[in-house]
Coordinates of C-alpha atoms (C1' of nucleotides) in Angstrom, one line a residue:
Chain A
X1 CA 44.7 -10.7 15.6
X2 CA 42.5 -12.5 17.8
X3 CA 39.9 -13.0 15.1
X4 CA 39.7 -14.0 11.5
X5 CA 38.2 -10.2 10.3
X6 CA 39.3 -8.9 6.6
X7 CA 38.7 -5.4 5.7
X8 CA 38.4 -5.0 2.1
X9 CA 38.9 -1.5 1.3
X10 CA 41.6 -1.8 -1.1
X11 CA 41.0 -5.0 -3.0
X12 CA 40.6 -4.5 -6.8
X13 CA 37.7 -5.2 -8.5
X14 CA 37.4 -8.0 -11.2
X15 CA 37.1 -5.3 -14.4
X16 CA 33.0 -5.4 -14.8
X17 CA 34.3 -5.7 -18.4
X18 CA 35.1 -9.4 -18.2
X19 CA 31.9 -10.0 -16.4
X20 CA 29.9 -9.0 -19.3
X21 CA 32.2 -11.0 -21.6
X22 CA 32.1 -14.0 -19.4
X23 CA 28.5 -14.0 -19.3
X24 CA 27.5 -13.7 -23.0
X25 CA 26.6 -10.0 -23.3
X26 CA 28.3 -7.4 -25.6
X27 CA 30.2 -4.9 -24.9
X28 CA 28.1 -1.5 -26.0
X29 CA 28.9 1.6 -25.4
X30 CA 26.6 2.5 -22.4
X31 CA 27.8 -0.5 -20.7
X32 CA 30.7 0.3 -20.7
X33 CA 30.0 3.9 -20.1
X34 CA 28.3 2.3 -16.7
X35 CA 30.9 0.1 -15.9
X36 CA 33.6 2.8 -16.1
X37 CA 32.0 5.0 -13.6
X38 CA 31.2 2.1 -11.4
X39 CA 34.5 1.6 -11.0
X40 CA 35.5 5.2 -9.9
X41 CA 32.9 4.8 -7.4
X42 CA 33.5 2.8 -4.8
X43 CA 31.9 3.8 -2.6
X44 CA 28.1 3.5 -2.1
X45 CA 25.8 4.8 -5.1
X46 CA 22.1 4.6 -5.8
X47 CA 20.7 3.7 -9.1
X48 CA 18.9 7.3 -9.5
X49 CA 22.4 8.8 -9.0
X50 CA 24.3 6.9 -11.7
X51 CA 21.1 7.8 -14.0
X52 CA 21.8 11.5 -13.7
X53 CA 25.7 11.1 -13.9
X54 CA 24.8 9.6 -16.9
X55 CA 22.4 11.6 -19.1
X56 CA 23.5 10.3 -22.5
X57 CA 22.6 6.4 -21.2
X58 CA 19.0 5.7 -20.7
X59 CA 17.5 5.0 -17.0
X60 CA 16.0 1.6 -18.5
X61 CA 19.4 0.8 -19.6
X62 CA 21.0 1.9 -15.9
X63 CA 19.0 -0.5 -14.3
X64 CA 19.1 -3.3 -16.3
X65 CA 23.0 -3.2 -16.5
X66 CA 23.2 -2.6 -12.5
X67 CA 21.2 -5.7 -12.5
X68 CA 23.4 -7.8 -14.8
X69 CA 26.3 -6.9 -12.3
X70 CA 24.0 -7.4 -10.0
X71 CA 23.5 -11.0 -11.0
X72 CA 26.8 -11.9 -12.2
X73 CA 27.9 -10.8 -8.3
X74 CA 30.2 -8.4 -9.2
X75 CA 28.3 -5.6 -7.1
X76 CA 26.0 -5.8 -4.1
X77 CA 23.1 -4.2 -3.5
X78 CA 22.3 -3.1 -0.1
X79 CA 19.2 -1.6 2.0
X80 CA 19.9 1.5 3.8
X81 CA 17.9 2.0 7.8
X82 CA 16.1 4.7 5.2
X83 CA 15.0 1.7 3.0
X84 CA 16.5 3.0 -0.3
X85 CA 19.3 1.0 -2.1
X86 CA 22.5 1.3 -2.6
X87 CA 25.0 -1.0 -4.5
X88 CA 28.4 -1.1 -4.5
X89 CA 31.3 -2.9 -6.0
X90 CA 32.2 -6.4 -4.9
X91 CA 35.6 -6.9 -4.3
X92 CA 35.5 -10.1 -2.3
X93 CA 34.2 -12.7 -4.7
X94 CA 32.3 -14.7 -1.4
X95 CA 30.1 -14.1 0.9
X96 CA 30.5 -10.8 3.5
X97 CA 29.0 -8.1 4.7
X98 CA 28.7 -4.5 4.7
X99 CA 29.4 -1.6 6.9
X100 CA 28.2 1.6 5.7
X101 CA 28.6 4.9 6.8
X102 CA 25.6 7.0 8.4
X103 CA 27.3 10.2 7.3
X104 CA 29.2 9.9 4.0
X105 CA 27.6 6.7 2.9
X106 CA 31.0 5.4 2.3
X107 CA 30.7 1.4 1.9
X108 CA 33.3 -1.0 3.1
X109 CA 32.9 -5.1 3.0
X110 CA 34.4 -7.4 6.0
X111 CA 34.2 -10.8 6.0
X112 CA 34.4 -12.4 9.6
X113 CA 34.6 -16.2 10.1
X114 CA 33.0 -15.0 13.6
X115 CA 29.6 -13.8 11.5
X116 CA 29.1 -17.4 10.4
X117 CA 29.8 -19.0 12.9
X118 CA 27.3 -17.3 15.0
X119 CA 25.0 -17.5 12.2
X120 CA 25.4 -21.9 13.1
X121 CA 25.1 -21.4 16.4
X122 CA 21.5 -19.8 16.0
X123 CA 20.6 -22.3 13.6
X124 CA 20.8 -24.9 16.3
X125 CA 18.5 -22.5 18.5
X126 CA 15.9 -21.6 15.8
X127 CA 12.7 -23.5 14.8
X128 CA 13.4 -24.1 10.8
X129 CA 16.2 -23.9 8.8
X130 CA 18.4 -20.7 7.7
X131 CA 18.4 -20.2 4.4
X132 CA 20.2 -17.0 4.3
X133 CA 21.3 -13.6 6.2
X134 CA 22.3 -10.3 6.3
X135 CA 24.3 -8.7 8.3
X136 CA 24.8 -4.7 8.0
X137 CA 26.2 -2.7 10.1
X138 CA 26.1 1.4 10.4
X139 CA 29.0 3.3 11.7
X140 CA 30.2 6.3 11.2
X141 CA 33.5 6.2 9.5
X142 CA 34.8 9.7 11.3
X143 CA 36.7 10.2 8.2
X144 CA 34.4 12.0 5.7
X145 CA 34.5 15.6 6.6
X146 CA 34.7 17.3 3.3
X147 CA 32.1 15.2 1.9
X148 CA 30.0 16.1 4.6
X149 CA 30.8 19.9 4.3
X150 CA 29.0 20.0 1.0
Chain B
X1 CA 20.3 -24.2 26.0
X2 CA 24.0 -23.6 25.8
X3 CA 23.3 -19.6 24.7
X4 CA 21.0 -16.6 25.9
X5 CA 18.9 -16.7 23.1
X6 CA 14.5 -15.9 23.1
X7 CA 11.7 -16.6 21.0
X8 CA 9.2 -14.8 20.8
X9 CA 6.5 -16.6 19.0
X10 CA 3.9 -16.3 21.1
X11 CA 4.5 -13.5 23.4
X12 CA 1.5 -11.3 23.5
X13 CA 1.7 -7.7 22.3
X14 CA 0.7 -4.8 24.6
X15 CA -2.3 -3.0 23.3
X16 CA -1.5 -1.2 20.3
X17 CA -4.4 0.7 21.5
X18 CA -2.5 1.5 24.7
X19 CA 0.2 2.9 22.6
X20 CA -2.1 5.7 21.3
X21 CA -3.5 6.7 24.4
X22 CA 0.1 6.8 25.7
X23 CA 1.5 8.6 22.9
X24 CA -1.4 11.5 23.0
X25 CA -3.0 10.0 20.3
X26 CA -6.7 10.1 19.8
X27 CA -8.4 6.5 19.8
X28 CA -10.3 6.9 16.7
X29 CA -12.6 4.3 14.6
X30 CA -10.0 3.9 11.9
X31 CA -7.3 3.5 14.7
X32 CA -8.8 0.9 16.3
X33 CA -9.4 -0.6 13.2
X34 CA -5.9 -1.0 11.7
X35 CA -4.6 -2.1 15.5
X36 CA -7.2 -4.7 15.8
X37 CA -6.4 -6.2 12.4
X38 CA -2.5 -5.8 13.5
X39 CA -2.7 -7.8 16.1
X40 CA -4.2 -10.8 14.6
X41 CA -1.4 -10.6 11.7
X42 CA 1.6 -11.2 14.2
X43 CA 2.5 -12.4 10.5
X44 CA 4.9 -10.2 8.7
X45 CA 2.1 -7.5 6.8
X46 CA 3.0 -5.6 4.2
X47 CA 1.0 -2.0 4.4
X48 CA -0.4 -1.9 1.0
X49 CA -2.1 -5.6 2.1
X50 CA -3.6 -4.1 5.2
X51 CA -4.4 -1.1 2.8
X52 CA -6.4 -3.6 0.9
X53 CA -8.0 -5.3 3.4
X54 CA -9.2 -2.1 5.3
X55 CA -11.2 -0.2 2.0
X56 CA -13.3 1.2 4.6
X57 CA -9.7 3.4 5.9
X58 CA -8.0 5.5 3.2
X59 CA -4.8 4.4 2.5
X60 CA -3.3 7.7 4.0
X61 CA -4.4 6.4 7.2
X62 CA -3.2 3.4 7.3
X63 CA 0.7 4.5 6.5
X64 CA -0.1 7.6 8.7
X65 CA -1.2 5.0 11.6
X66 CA 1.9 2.0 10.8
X67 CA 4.4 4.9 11.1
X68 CA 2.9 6.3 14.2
X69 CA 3.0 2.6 15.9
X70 CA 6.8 2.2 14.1
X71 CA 8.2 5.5 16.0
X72 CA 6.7 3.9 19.3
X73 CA 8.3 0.9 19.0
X74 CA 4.9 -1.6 18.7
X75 CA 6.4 -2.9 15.6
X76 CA 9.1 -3.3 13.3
X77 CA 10.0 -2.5 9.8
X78 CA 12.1 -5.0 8.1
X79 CA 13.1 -5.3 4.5
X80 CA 13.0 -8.2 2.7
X81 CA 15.1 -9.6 0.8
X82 CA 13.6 -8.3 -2.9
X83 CA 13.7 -4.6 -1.0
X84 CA 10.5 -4.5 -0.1
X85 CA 9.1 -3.7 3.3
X86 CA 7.3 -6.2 5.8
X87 CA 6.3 -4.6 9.1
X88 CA 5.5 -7.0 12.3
X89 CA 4.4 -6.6 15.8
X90 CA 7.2 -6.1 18.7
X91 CA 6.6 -8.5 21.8
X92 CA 9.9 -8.0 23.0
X93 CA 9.9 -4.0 23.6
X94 CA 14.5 -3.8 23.9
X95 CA 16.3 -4.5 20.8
X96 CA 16.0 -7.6 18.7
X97 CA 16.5 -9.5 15.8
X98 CA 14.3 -11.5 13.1
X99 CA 13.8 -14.3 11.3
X100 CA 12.0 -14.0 8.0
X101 CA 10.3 -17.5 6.0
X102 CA 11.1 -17.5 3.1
X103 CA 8.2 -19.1 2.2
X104 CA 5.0 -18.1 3.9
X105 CA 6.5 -14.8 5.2
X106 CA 6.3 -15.4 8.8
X107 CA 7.9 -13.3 11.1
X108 CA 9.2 -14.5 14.0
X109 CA 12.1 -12.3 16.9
X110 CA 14.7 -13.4 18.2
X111 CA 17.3 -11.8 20.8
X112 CA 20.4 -13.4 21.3
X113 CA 23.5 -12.7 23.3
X114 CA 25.7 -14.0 21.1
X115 CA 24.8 -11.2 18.6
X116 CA 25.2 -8.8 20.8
X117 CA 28.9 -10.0 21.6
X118 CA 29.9 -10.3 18.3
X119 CA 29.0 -6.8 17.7
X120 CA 31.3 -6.0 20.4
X121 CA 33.9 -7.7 18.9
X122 CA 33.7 -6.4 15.1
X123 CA 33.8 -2.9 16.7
X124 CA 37.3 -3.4 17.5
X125 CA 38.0 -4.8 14.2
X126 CA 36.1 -2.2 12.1
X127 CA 37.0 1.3 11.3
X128 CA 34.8 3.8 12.5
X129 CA 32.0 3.5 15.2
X130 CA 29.6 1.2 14.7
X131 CA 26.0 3.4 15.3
X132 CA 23.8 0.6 14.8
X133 CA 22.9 -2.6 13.1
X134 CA 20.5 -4.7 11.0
X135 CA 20.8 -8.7 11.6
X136 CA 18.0 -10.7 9.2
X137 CA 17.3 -14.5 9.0
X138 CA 15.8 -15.9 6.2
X139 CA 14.3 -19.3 7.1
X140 CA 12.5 -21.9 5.4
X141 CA 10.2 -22.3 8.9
X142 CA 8.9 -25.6 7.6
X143 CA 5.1 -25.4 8.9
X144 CA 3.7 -23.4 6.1
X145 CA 2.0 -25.6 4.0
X146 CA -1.9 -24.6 4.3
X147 CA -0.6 -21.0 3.8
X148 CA 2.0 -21.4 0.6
X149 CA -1.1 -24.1 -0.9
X150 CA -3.3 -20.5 -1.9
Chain C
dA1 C1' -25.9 18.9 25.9
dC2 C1' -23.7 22.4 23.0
dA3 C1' -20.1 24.8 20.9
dA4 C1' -15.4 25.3 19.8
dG5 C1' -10.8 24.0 18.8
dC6 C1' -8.0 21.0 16.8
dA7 C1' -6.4 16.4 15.7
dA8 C1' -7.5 13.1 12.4
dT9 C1' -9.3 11.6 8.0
dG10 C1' -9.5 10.5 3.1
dA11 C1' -9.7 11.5 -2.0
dT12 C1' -6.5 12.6 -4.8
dA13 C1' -2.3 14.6 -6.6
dG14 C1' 2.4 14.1 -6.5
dG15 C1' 7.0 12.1 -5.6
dT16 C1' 10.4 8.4 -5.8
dC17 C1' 12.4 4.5 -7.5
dA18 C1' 12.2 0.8 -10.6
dT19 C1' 10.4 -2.0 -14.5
dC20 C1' 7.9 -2.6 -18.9
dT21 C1' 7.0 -1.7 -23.9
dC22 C1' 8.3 -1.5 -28.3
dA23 C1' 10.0 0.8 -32.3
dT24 C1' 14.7 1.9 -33.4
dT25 C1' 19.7 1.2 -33.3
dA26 C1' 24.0 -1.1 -32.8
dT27 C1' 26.8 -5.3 -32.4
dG28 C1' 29.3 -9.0 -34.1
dG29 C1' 29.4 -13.4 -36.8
dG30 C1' 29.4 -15.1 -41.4
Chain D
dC1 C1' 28.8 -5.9 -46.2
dC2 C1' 24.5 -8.0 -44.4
dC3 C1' 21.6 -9.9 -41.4
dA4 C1' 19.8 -11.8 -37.0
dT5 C1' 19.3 -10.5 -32.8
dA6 C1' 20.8 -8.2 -28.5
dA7 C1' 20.5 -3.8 -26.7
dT8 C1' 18.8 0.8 -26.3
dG9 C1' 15.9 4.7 -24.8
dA10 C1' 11.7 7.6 -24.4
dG11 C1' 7.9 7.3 -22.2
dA12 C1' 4.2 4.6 -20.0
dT13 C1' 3.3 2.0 -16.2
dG14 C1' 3.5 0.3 -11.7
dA15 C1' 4.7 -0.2 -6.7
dC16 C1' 5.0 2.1 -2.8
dC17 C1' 4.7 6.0 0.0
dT18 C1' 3.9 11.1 1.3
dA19 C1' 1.7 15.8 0.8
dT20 C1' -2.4 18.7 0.4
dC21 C1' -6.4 20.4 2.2
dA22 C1' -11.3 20.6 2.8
dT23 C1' -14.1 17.9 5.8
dT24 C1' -15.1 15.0 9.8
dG25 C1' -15.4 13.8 14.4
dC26 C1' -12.9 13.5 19.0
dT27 C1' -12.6 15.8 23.4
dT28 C1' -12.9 19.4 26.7
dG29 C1' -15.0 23.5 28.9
dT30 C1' -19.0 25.3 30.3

DNA sequence: ACAAGCAATGATAGGTCATCTCATTATGGG
DNA sequence: CCCATAATGAGATGACCTATCATTGCTTGT
């Protein structure tokens, strides 16, 4: 391995649980409701979609808990080239990035040492100061054929 | 300048106008209008703003004409950060990047070698095919302080 | 210049996604 | 158990964008 890449496809995410614990929210039944089918889906879902998996949990409630996960960093949320959202879980605790699939929508997270260090090399070369980035990049994962099929 | 990397701050746009006519679109009042008020915002716009600032052009109009100038490549949709959508004049007319302040919302593109190389790379890291790919700066640019004093 | 054909326009309705409001409900400590 | 308060949810509201369709106004042929 030439460079420093990790794929994250398999790592196991922090129960969402413990996030709300640790931040100082309780534990109610549509959170948790939420939090159980976040963790089934790993892959990329949209706020709407989670809604309507959900019809006995309010879309106010949806959103607000997406945003608590949101903000405690255990998911990301991520712009699509179609400008919606999607979020998915966060299994590296740090900084990454996302790939996501233009066919099945599948998201994955790498983390590549060579990201930021290209990321320092621009700062050198750009007026101002970098305050942050993102990095996203669309593939197609050749691997979703029965999701497609629908 | 150890890297291939362009600025493009104050490389001048090619008539939007030009991109009607060359696109078999008529050159109407409206039209010229919203293009001539483009080009002096090489600032990131959002299109509800120009919305605002055009009363005299139904709002209809003015999506109608930002998406007709998007799919020939005079400028560029980027979102920000909060999800939502800045547009901003394309000097350079091949692929690029931006830079975003965080602060007064200047847009500024960049196009780098380095990014291009790294892409390379990742593809041979990264399951799947990589189709395409979003790189965003966010800057603090440092010269904005007429602008963030409102 | 005039008429005709058709692209373009704009007022407004509608759609999507997300947040806000606030009366009601549920949680968890004492 | 009781209470203070966090959380909920139905619906309103809002931001942002697209669809509809009757009207307007370019542009070309004559």
């Amino acid at each position: 391995m030439s460079e420093s890449i990790s794929m994250a496809s398999e790592a196991p995410s922090p129960s969402l649980l413990e996030v709300l614990e640790s931040g100082g929210h309780r534990s109610t039944a549509p959170r948790r409701a939420i939090a159980s089918l976040l963790e089934k889906k790993q892959e990329g879902f949209s706020a709407d979609a989670l809604s309507d998996e959900l019809p006995s949990v309010g879309r106010a409630t949806v959103y607000r808990t997406i945003n608590l996960f949101l903000e405690a960093g255990a998911i990301c949320k991520l712009a699509t080239m179609n400008g919606s959202h999607i979020y998915s879980i966060c299994g590296v605790g740090h900084h990454h990035h996302h790939t996501v699939c233009v066919e099945c929508g599948a998201v994955d997270e790498f983390r590549a040492d060579a990201v930021e260090r290209l990321i320092s090399e621009l700062s050198a070369e750009i007026p101002g100061e970098i305050v942050s980035h993102r990095l996203e990049l669309f593939v197609n994962c050749h691997s979703c054929p029965e999701i497609a099929g629908g």
